[in-house]
Amino acid sequence: MSRRLAAGLLALLLAACGGESGAADGTRAMAARLAAITTSPDRAQDTYLNDRRAAEYRSRLDAGGLAPQEEIETRAMLANELLVAGETREALDVLADLDARLQAADLPKPVFRQLEVRVRELVALAWLRLGEEENCILHHGTESCLLPIRGDGVHRLTEGSENAIREFGWLLDKRPKHVEAAWLLNIAAMTLGAWPDGVPADRLIPPEVFEAEDDVGRFPDVAGERGVDVDALCGGVCLEDFDLDGDLDLLVSSWDLADQVRYFVNDGAGRFTEATEASGLLGITGGLNMVHADYDNDGLPDVLVLRGAWRKEAGRVPNSLLRNLGGGRFEDVTEAAGLLSEHPTQTAAWLDYDGDGWLDLFIGNESSPGGTAHPCELYHNDGGTFTEVARHTGAAVVGYVKGVAAGDYDDDGLPDLYVSRNDGANLLLHNDGPADGRPRPAHDDPPSRREAAPPRPWRFTDVAPEAGVTEPAWSFPTWWFDHDNDGDLDLWVSGYRFNSVRQVVKDYLGEPHQGELPRLHENLGGGRFRDATADARLDRMLMTMGCNFGDLDNDGWPDFYVGTGEPDFRALYPNRMFVNRPGPDGRRVYREVTTSGGFGHLQKGHGIAFGDVDGDGDQDVYAVMGGAFQGDAYRNALFLNPGQGRRALVLRLEGVAANRSAIGARVRVRVTTADGGSRDVFTTVGTGGSFGSASLQAEVGLGDAVAVEEVEVRWPGSGRVQTVTALAPGGVYALREGDDPVEVGAP
């Protein structure tokens, strides 16, 4: 039974049993809706349902009547679909038969040579994938698939990699400049412990290509021993204290509509117990991404699950708003809250765009070139329910939207929106404020005690060309952060374009390439940015999908991790970690610590979240792994921080006139340094990047600070500036808007 069919039957069972599991009415209704979509025959156009596509190719072959070349091409497509569906042995059988048929066929020599190379590429990939399945997946170790592969990452079952090396060698004999084949031959040699010495010099990827530029210590992958090594396809993560017991819990999703969203409770020491069944979430499935916030201002973080991305018209699938009921339980309230719609998406941002103390929601939808338009949505929060206002505010933009981030880049007190598109110029939607010219309302009462008002006329205007932030033209995840600690928000946008394996390899080798680079847009003030990518040493081919930022070493400067890849099975290049360091000219630069830290996972990386899961004062990293095709599942990773010898200050902010989550709050921490001077560290409350949702508690690295002089908070919406003192380095404090801080964790 295929993985998708088995999961689909499970989804139907969960939906049917929702009442017995204690699921609420909204949850049961959504579970039934998702289960019906999962098994619908109308999804035939979904290119990621590989078992169905394989069955279609079999039917064509069984019907007969194909010309020799057409039959060979159809068998090659069948083999490819079987491979990406996870039926690797069967794919190899089809390929062996296909090779024999090809050799016997009377085809023109140019056609024969082209088909022969194509078939041998598939054979090589199938053998390489078999080695991954039999070792990295079925006999998973803590070093599995970490580049460069060593230790328990070396394969015990060698058939797959040995045959892959033979086939990649054949390809290189025929085409010496086949850079993908050379790259994958080196990867296969690593899995056998035969790299670099066992690779011919003319085919060797030299070890110096992977040398780290700095060192933050080894971060071991402890997901298995900590109970969170979820084995699934690409998906999202929310890292947050969902049960309000003082530690960070996990919600994890997978984009297959038949895969259950899963909830894990932290025991306080960074070990997790799955509590999905007790959470009331059974039957809530799918989700390439998730983002969390307290949308109803009740003090409990809620979650938005996003669905349908990359699937074009087959992605007309509803999102889910999961309301946190407390006690580790959730309810799907999508329809009741007014958020039920069906558009392909995987990106959204919570923001209080009109400063009324309630978090509004922008959803970036995907409009495929030449297909149906799916305008982006902007939902005004009316006090726990929503009204869609995008068309009336100028926010109903159209494009293949892959990332969105909210941030007040011009410090006017109104959050703006950056929209990253994978089909053209990106957008910077400046928040112009009330369209009727009337001032925003006063905030004497907290939102929970104010009457909800209908949305006022409001306006957003695209100013990306004037600001200089339209690039990259092909982009994906994005975020606002203060990369240079000067008090204003800079912008990161990662480049992403399909079929770029060759470009990534060329970039590693220092060869010219046509890949799309990321952009670091540095805020100059006055609504203008400069391209600081090269100055910061980030002009590298990253092919980022999921990513996020944090502070690995508690030095007070933001670092970041990128989950790389694309659906192509050739896309075995590492996820990458960069740390923020002083450059020779006084500017900040980013140095790669991928291999020294053990972050170089070769499997495809998606949702990323930084946060202190074990309460020891430094940030760990959770990474959702796995690809898009049905057979590309992999175990998620939890990289545990070994400790950096520096302390952090943890602030759990609670808005009163501002939104309860304090999303958008700007924090300045002034510290006394070891040399007796003073230094400011800036951060903004939020979940980080657009693909992966980190904790809303502010974990502020203090570097070599010996004391905290003061903390200043600029509360969003209300405009209140609050300054507090007498906080200790290493402490954990709850800070309610307008009140004195309360220590809730000892230094």
mmCIF file with all atom_site columns, N, CA and C in Angstrom, residues 381-425:
data_model
loop_
_atom_site.group_PDB
_atom_site.id
_atom_site.type_symbol
_atom_site.label_atom_id
_atom_site.label_alt_id
_atom_site.label_comp_id
_atom_site.label_asym_id
_atom_site.label_entity_id
_atom_site.label_seq_id
_atom_site.pdbx_PDB_ins_code
_atom_site.Cartn_x
_atom_site.Cartn_y
_atom_site.Cartn_z
_atom_site.occupancy
_atom_site.B_iso_or_equiv
_atom_site.pdbx_formal_charge
_atom_site.auth_seq_id
_atom_site.auth_comp_id
_atom_site.auth_asym_id
_atom_site.auth_atom_id
_atom_site.pdbx_PDB_model_num
ATOM 1   N N  . ASN A 1 381 ? -9.139  42.220 11.967  1.00 0.00 ? 381 ASN A N  1
ATOM 2   C CA . ASN A 1 381 ? -9.628  41.555 13.171  1.00 0.00 ? 381 ASN A CA 1
ATOM 3   C C  . ASN A 1 381 ? -10.665 42.449 13.836  1.00 0.00 ? 381 ASN A C  1
ATOM 4   N N  . ASP A 1 382 ? -11.895 41.950 13.895  1.00 0.00 ? 382 ASP A N  1
ATOM 5   C CA . ASP A 1 382 ? -13.003 42.710 14.476  1.00 0.00 ? 382 ASP A CA 1
ATOM 6   C C  . ASP A 1 382 ? -13.242 42.378 15.937  1.00 0.00 ? 382 ASP A C  1
ATOM 7   N N  . GLY A 1 383 ? -12.265 41.752 16.568  1.00 0.00 ? 383 GLY A N  1
ATOM 8   C CA . GLY A 1 383 ? -12.421 41.377 17.964  1.00 0.00 ? 383 GLY A CA 1
ATOM 9   C C  . GLY A 1 383 ? -12.552 39.879 18.140  1.00 0.00 ? 383 GLY A C  1
ATOM 10  N N  . GLY A 1 384 ? -11.825 39.131 17.305  1.00 0.00 ? 384 GLY A N  1
ATOM 11  C CA . GLY A 1 384 ? -11.865 37.671 17.376  1.00 0.00 ? 384 GLY A CA 1
ATOM 12  C C  . GLY A 1 384 ? -12.494 37.036 16.162  1.00 0.00 ? 384 GLY A C  1
ATOM 13  N N  . THR A 1 385 ? -13.152 37.833 15.319  1.00 0.00 ? 385 THR A N  1
ATOM 14  C CA . THR A 1 385 ? -13.596 37.398 14.001  1.00 0.00 ? 385 THR A CA 1
ATOM 15  C C  . THR A 1 385 ? -13.033 38.378 12.982  1.00 0.00 ? 385 THR A C  1
ATOM 16  N N  . PHE A 1 386 ? -13.096 37.987 11.691  1.00 0.00 ? 386 PHE A N  1
ATOM 17  C CA . PHE A 1 386 ? -12.344 38.727 10.688  1.00 0.00 ? 386 PHE A CA 1
ATOM 18  C C  . PHE A 1 386 ? -13.218 39.159 9.517   1.00 0.00 ? 386 PHE A C  1
ATOM 19  N N  . THR A 1 387 ? -12.839 40.301 8.933   1.00 0.00 ? 387 THR A N  1
ATOM 20  C CA . THR A 1 387 ? -13.450 40.803 7.710   1.00 0.00 ? 387 THR A CA 1
ATOM 21  C C  . THR A 1 387 ? -12.356 40.986 6.668   1.00 0.00 ? 387 THR A C  1
ATOM 22  N N  . GLU A 1 388 ? -12.568 40.472 5.448   1.00 0.00 ? 388 GLU A N  1
ATOM 23  C CA . GLU A 1 388 ? -11.555 40.569 4.398   1.00 0.00 ? 388 GLU A CA 1
ATOM 24  C C  . GLU A 1 388 ? -11.639 41.958 3.746   1.00 0.00 ? 388 GLU A C  1
ATOM 25  N N  . VAL A 1 389 ? -10.496 42.687 3.717   1.00 0.00 ? 389 VAL A N  1
ATOM 26  C CA . VAL A 1 389 ? -10.488 44.080 3.266   1.00 0.00 ? 389 VAL A CA 1
ATOM 27  C C  . VAL A 1 389 ? -9.387  44.361 2.246   1.00 0.00 ? 389 VAL A C  1
ATOM 28  N N  . ALA A 1 390 ? -8.765  43.337 1.679   1.00 0.00 ? 390 ALA A N  1
ATOM 29  C CA . ALA A 1 390 ? -7.589  43.558 0.831   1.00 0.00 ? 390 ALA A CA 1
ATOM 30  C C  . ALA A 1 390 ? -7.888  44.476 -0.346  1.00 0.00 ? 390 ALA A C  1
ATOM 31  N N  . ARG A 1 391 ? -8.977  44.249 -1.037  1.00 0.00 ? 391 ARG A N  1
ATOM 32  C CA . ARG A 1 391 ? -9.279  45.034 -2.238  1.00 0.00 ? 391 ARG A CA 1
ATOM 33  C C  . ARG A 1 391 ? -9.482  46.503 -1.908  1.00 0.00 ? 391 ARG A C  1
ATOM 34  N N  . HIS A 1 392 ? -10.037 46.776 -0.741  1.00 0.00 ? 392 HIS A N  1
ATOM 35  C CA . HIS A 1 392 ? -10.339 48.160 -0.356  1.00 0.00 ? 392 HIS A CA 1
ATOM 36  C C  . HIS A 1 392 ? -9.130  48.890 0.206   1.00 0.00 ? 392 HIS A C  1
ATOM 37  N N  . THR A 1 393 ? -8.061  48.164 0.505   1.00 0.00 ? 393 THR A N  1
ATOM 38  C CA . THR A 1 393 ? -6.890  48.780 1.130   1.00 0.00 ? 393 THR A CA 1
ATOM 39  C C  . THR A 1 393 ? -5.667  48.821 0.215   1.00 0.00 ? 393 THR A C  1
ATOM 40  N N  . GLY A 1 394 ? -5.773  48.256 -0.984  1.00 0.00 ? 394 GLY A N  1
ATOM 41  C CA . GLY A 1 394 ? -4.627  48.194 -1.877  1.00 0.00 ? 394 GLY A CA 1
ATOM 42  C C  . GLY A 1 394 ? -3.721  47.018 -1.614  1.00 0.00 ? 394 GLY A C  1
ATOM 43  N N  . ALA A 1 395 ? -4.186  46.054 -0.810  1.00 0.00 ? 395 ALA A N  1
ATOM 44  C CA . ALA A 1 395 ? -3.353  44.909 -0.450  1.00 0.00 ? 395 ALA A CA 1
ATOM 45  C C  . ALA A 1 395 ? -3.671  43.651 -1.248  1.00 0.00 ? 395 ALA A C  1
ATOM 46  N N  . ALA A 1 396 ? -4.624  43.722 -2.181  1.00 0.00 ? 396 ALA A N  1
ATOM 47  C CA . ALA A 1 396 ? -5.022  42.536 -2.954  1.00 0.00 ? 396 ALA A CA 1
ATOM 48  C C  . ALA A 1 396 ? -4.072  42.335 -4.130  1.00 0.00 ? 396 ALA A C  1
ATOM 49  N N  . VAL A 1 397 ? -2.786  42.254 -3.837  1.00 0.00 ? 397 VAL A N  1
ATOM 50  C CA . VAL A 1 397 ? -1.781  42.124 -4.889  1.00 0.00 ? 397 VAL A CA 1
ATOM 51  C C  . VAL A 1 397 ? -1.804  40.709 -5.453  1.00 0.00 ? 397 VAL A C  1
ATOM 52  N N  . VAL A 1 398 ? -1.331  40.574 -6.685  1.00 0.00 ? 398 VAL A N  1
ATOM 53  C CA . VAL A 1 398 ? -1.369  39.298 -7.388  1.00 0.00 ? 398 VAL A CA 1
ATOM 54  C C  . VAL A 1 398 ? 0.045   38.917 -7.807  1.00 0.00 ? 398 VAL A C  1
ATOM 55  N N  . GLY A 1 399 ? 0.375   37.659 -7.664  1.00 0.00 ? 399 GLY A N  1
ATOM 56  C CA . GLY A 1 399 ? 1.677   37.151 -8.070  1.00 0.00 ? 399 GLY A CA 1
ATOM 57  C C  . GLY A 1 399 ? 1.886   35.781 -7.468  1.00 0.00 ? 399 GLY A C  1
ATOM 58  N N  . TYR A 1 400 ? 2.998   35.160 -7.821  1.00 0.00 ? 400 TYR A N  1
ATOM 59  C CA . TYR A 1 400 ? 3.319   33.861 -7.235  1.00 0.00 ? 400 TYR A CA 1
ATOM 60  C C  . TYR A 1 400 ? 4.012   34.139 -5.903  1.00 0.00 ? 400 TYR A C  1
ATOM 61  N N  . VAL A 1 401 ? 3.213   34.473 -4.906  1.00 0.00 ? 401 VAL A N  1
ATOM 62  C CA . VAL A 1 401 ? 3.727   34.958 -3.627  1.00 0.00 ? 401 VAL A CA 1
ATOM 63  C C  . VAL A 1 401 ? 4.265   33.793 -2.799  1.00 0.00 ? 401 VAL A C  1
ATOM 64  N N  . LYS A 1 402 ? 5.530   33.899 -2.370  1.00 0.00 ? 402 LYS A N  1
ATOM 65  C CA . LYS A 1 402 ? 6.177   32.825 -1.609  1.00 0.00 ? 402 LYS A CA 1
ATOM 66  C C  . LYS A 1 402 ? 6.624   33.266 -0.223  1.00 0.00 ? 402 LYS A C  1
ATOM 67  N N  . GLY A 1 403 ? 6.580   34.546 0.080   1.00 0.00 ? 403 GLY A N  1
ATOM 68  C CA . GLY A 1 403 ? 6.972   34.987 1.410   1.00 0.00 ? 403 GLY A CA 1
ATOM 69  C C  . GLY A 1 403 ? 6.362   36.337 1.713   1.00 0.00 ? 403 GLY A C  1
ATOM 70  N N  . VAL A 1 404 ? 6.048   36.570 2.976   1.00 0.00 ? 404 VAL A N  1
ATOM 71  C CA . VAL A 1 404 ? 5.563   37.879 3.403   1.00 0.00 ? 404 VAL A CA 1
ATOM 72  C C  . VAL A 1 404 ? 6.063   38.139 4.812   1.00 0.00 ? 404 VAL A C  1
ATOM 73  N N  . ALA A 1 405 ? 6.467   39.374 5.065   1.00 0.00 ? 405 ALA A N  1
ATOM 74  C CA . ALA A 1 405 ? 6.957   39.756 6.389   1.00 0.00 ? 405 ALA A CA 1
ATOM 75  C C  . ALA A 1 405 ? 6.438   41.144 6.729   1.00 0.00 ? 405 ALA A C  1
ATOM 76  N N  . ALA A 1 406 ? 6.057   41.321 7.987   1.00 0.00 ? 406 ALA A N  1
ATOM 77  C CA . ALA A 1 406 ? 5.557   42.608 8.463   1.00 0.00 ? 406 ALA A CA 1
ATOM 78  C C  . ALA A 1 406 ? 6.615   43.281 9.321   1.00 0.00 ? 406 ALA A C  1
ATOM 79  N N  . GLY A 1 407 ? 6.808   44.586 9.124   1.00 0.00 ? 407 GLY A N  1
ATOM 80  C CA . GLY A 1 407 ? 7.762   45.333 9.928   1.00 0.00 ? 407 GLY A CA 1
ATOM 81  C C  . GLY A 1 407 ? 7.630   46.823 9.661   1.00 0.00 ? 407 GLY A C  1
ATOM 82  N N  . ASP A 1 408 ? 7.860   47.619 10.693  1.00 0.00 ? 408 ASP A N  1
ATOM 83  C CA . ASP A 1 408 ? 7.762   49.077 10.566  1.00 0.00 ? 408 ASP A CA 1
ATOM 84  C C  . ASP A 1 408 ? 9.131   49.621 10.177  1.00 0.00 ? 408 ASP A C  1
ATOM 85  N N  . TYR A 1 409 ? 9.435   49.585 8.882   1.00 0.00 ? 409 TYR A N  1
ATOM 86  C CA . TYR A 1 409 ? 10.791  49.918 8.429   1.00 0.00 ? 409 TYR A CA 1
ATOM 87  C C  . TYR A 1 409 ? 11.086  51.415 8.504   1.00 0.00 ? 409 TYR A C  1
ATOM 88  N N  . ASP A 1 410 ? 10.028  52.264 8.494   1.00 0.00 ? 410 ASP A N  1
ATOM 89  C CA . ASP A 1 410 ? 10.257  53.704 8.504   1.00 0.00 ? 410 ASP A CA 1
ATOM 90  C C  . ASP A 1 410 ? 9.917   54.350 9.849   1.00 0.00 ? 410 ASP A C  1
ATOM 91  N N  . ASP A 1 411 ? 9.687   53.520 10.866  1.00 0.00 ? 411 ASP A N  1
ATOM 92  C CA . ASP A 1 411 ? 9.497   53.993 12.243  1.00 0.00 ? 411 ASP A CA 1
ATOM 93  C C  . ASP A 1 411 ? 8.387   55.031 12.377  1.00 0.00 ? 411 ASP A C  1
ATOM 94  N N  . ASP A 1 412 ? 7.294   54.851 11.629  1.00 0.00 ? 412 ASP A N  1
ATOM 95  C CA . ASP A 1 412 ? 6.171   55.771 11.773  1.00 0.00 ? 412 ASP A CA 1
ATOM 96  C C  . ASP A 1 412 ? 5.068   55.206 12.653  1.00 0.00 ? 412 ASP A C  1
ATOM 97  N N  . GLY A 1 413 ? 5.343   54.055 13.270  1.00 0.00 ? 413 GLY A N  1
ATOM 98  C CA . GLY A 1 413 ? 4.370   53.449 14.167  1.00 0.00 ? 413 GLY A CA 1
ATOM 99  C C  . GLY A 1 413 ? 3.359   52.564 13.485  1.00 0.00 ? 413 GLY A C  1
ATOM 100 N N  . LEU A 1 414 ? 3.446   52.398 12.162  1.00 0.00 ? 414 LEU A N  1
ATOM 101 C CA . LEU A 1 414 ? 2.511   51.567 11.412  1.00 0.00 ? 414 LEU A CA 1
ATOM 102 C C  . LEU A 1 414 ? 3.277   50.445 10.715  1.00 0.00 ? 414 LEU A C  1
ATOM 103 N N  . PRO A 1 415 ? 2.920   49.187 10.939  1.00 0.00 ? 415 PRO A N  1
ATOM 104 C CA . PRO A 1 415 ? 3.644   48.082 10.309  1.00 0.00 ? 415 PRO A CA 1
ATOM 105 C C  . PRO A 1 415 ? 3.384   48.022 8.812   1.00 0.00 ? 415 PRO A C  1
ATOM 106 N N  . ASP A 1 416 ? 4.451   47.817 8.056   1.00 0.00 ? 416 ASP A N  1
ATOM 107 C CA . ASP A 1 416 ? 4.396   47.695 6.606   1.00 0.00 ? 416 ASP A CA 1
ATOM 108 C C  . ASP A 1 416 ? 4.555   46.223 6.228   1.00 0.00 ? 416 ASP A C  1
ATOM 109 N N  . LEU A 1 417 ? 4.374   45.919 4.954   1.00 0.00 ? 417 LEU A N  1
ATOM 110 C CA . LEU A 1 417 ? 4.412   44.531 4.493   1.00 0.00 ? 417 LEU A CA 1
ATOM 111 C C  . LEU A 1 417 ? 5.369   44.388 3.320   1.00 0.00 ? 417 LEU A C  1
ATOM 112 N N  . TYR A 1 418 ? 6.262   43.405 3.423   1.00 0.00 ? 418 TYR A N  1
ATOM 113 C CA . TYR A 1 418 ? 7.101   43.058 2.279   1.00 0.00 ? 418 TYR A CA 1
ATOM 114 C C  . TYR A 1 418 ? 6.581   41.753 1.696   1.00 0.00 ? 418 TYR A C  1
ATOM 115 N N  . VAL A 1 419 ? 6.373   41.729 0.380   1.00 0.00 ? 419 VAL A N  1
ATOM 116 C CA . VAL A 1 419 ? 5.809   40.574 -0.312  1.00 0.00 ? 419 VAL A CA 1
ATOM 117 C C  . VAL A 1 419 ? 6.839   40.048 -1.304  1.00 0.00 ? 419 VAL A C  1
ATOM 118 N N  . SER A 1 420 ? 7.295   38.823 -1.077  1.00 0.00 ? 420 SER A N  1
ATOM 119 C CA . SER A 1 420 ? 8.289   38.172 -1.923  1.00 0.00 ? 420 SER A CA 1
ATOM 120 C C  . SER A 1 420 ? 7.574   37.305 -2.947  1.00 0.00 ? 420 SER A C  1
ATOM 121 N N  . ARG A 1 421 ? 7.898   37.528 -4.227  1.00 0.00 ? 421 ARG A N  1
ATOM 122 C CA . ARG A 1 421 ? 7.241   36.786 -5.302  1.00 0.00 ? 421 ARG A CA 1
ATOM 123 C C  . ARG A 1 421 ? 8.265   35.973 -6.091  1.00 0.00 ? 421 ARG A C  1
ATOM 124 N N  . ASN A 1 422 ? 7.818   34.835 -6.608  1.00 0.00 ? 422 ASN A N  1
ATOM 125 C CA . ASN A 1 422 ? 8.692   33.953 -7.365  1.00 0.00 ? 422 ASN A CA 1
ATOM 126 C C  . ASN A 1 422 ? 8.487   34.107 -8.865  1.00 0.00 ? 422 ASN A C  1
ATOM 127 N N  . ASP A 1 423 ? 7.950   35.259 -9.268  1.00 0.00 ? 423 ASP A N  1
ATOM 128 C CA . ASP A 1 423 ? 7.674   35.453 -10.691 1.00 0.00 ? 423 ASP A CA 1
ATOM 129 C C  . ASP A 1 423 ? 7.854   36.902 -11.123 1.00 0.00 ? 423 ASP A C  1
ATOM 130 N N  . GLY A 1 424 ? 8.653   37.672 -10.392 1.00 0.00 ? 424 GLY A N  1
ATOM 131 C CA . GLY A 1 424 ? 8.839   39.059 -10.791 1.00 0.00 ? 424 GLY A CA 1
ATOM 132 C C  . GLY A 1 424 ? 9.206   39.944 -9.621  1.00 0.00 ? 424 GLY A C  1
ATOM 133 N N  . ALA A 1 425 ? 9.050   41.235 -9.814  1.00 0.00 ? 425 ALA A N  1
ATOM 134 C CA . ALA A 1 425 ? 9.467   42.208 -8.806  1.00 0.00 ? 425 ALA A CA 1
ATOM 135 C C  . ALA A 1 425 ? 8.710   42.018 -7.495  1.00 0.00 ? 425 ALA A C  1
#
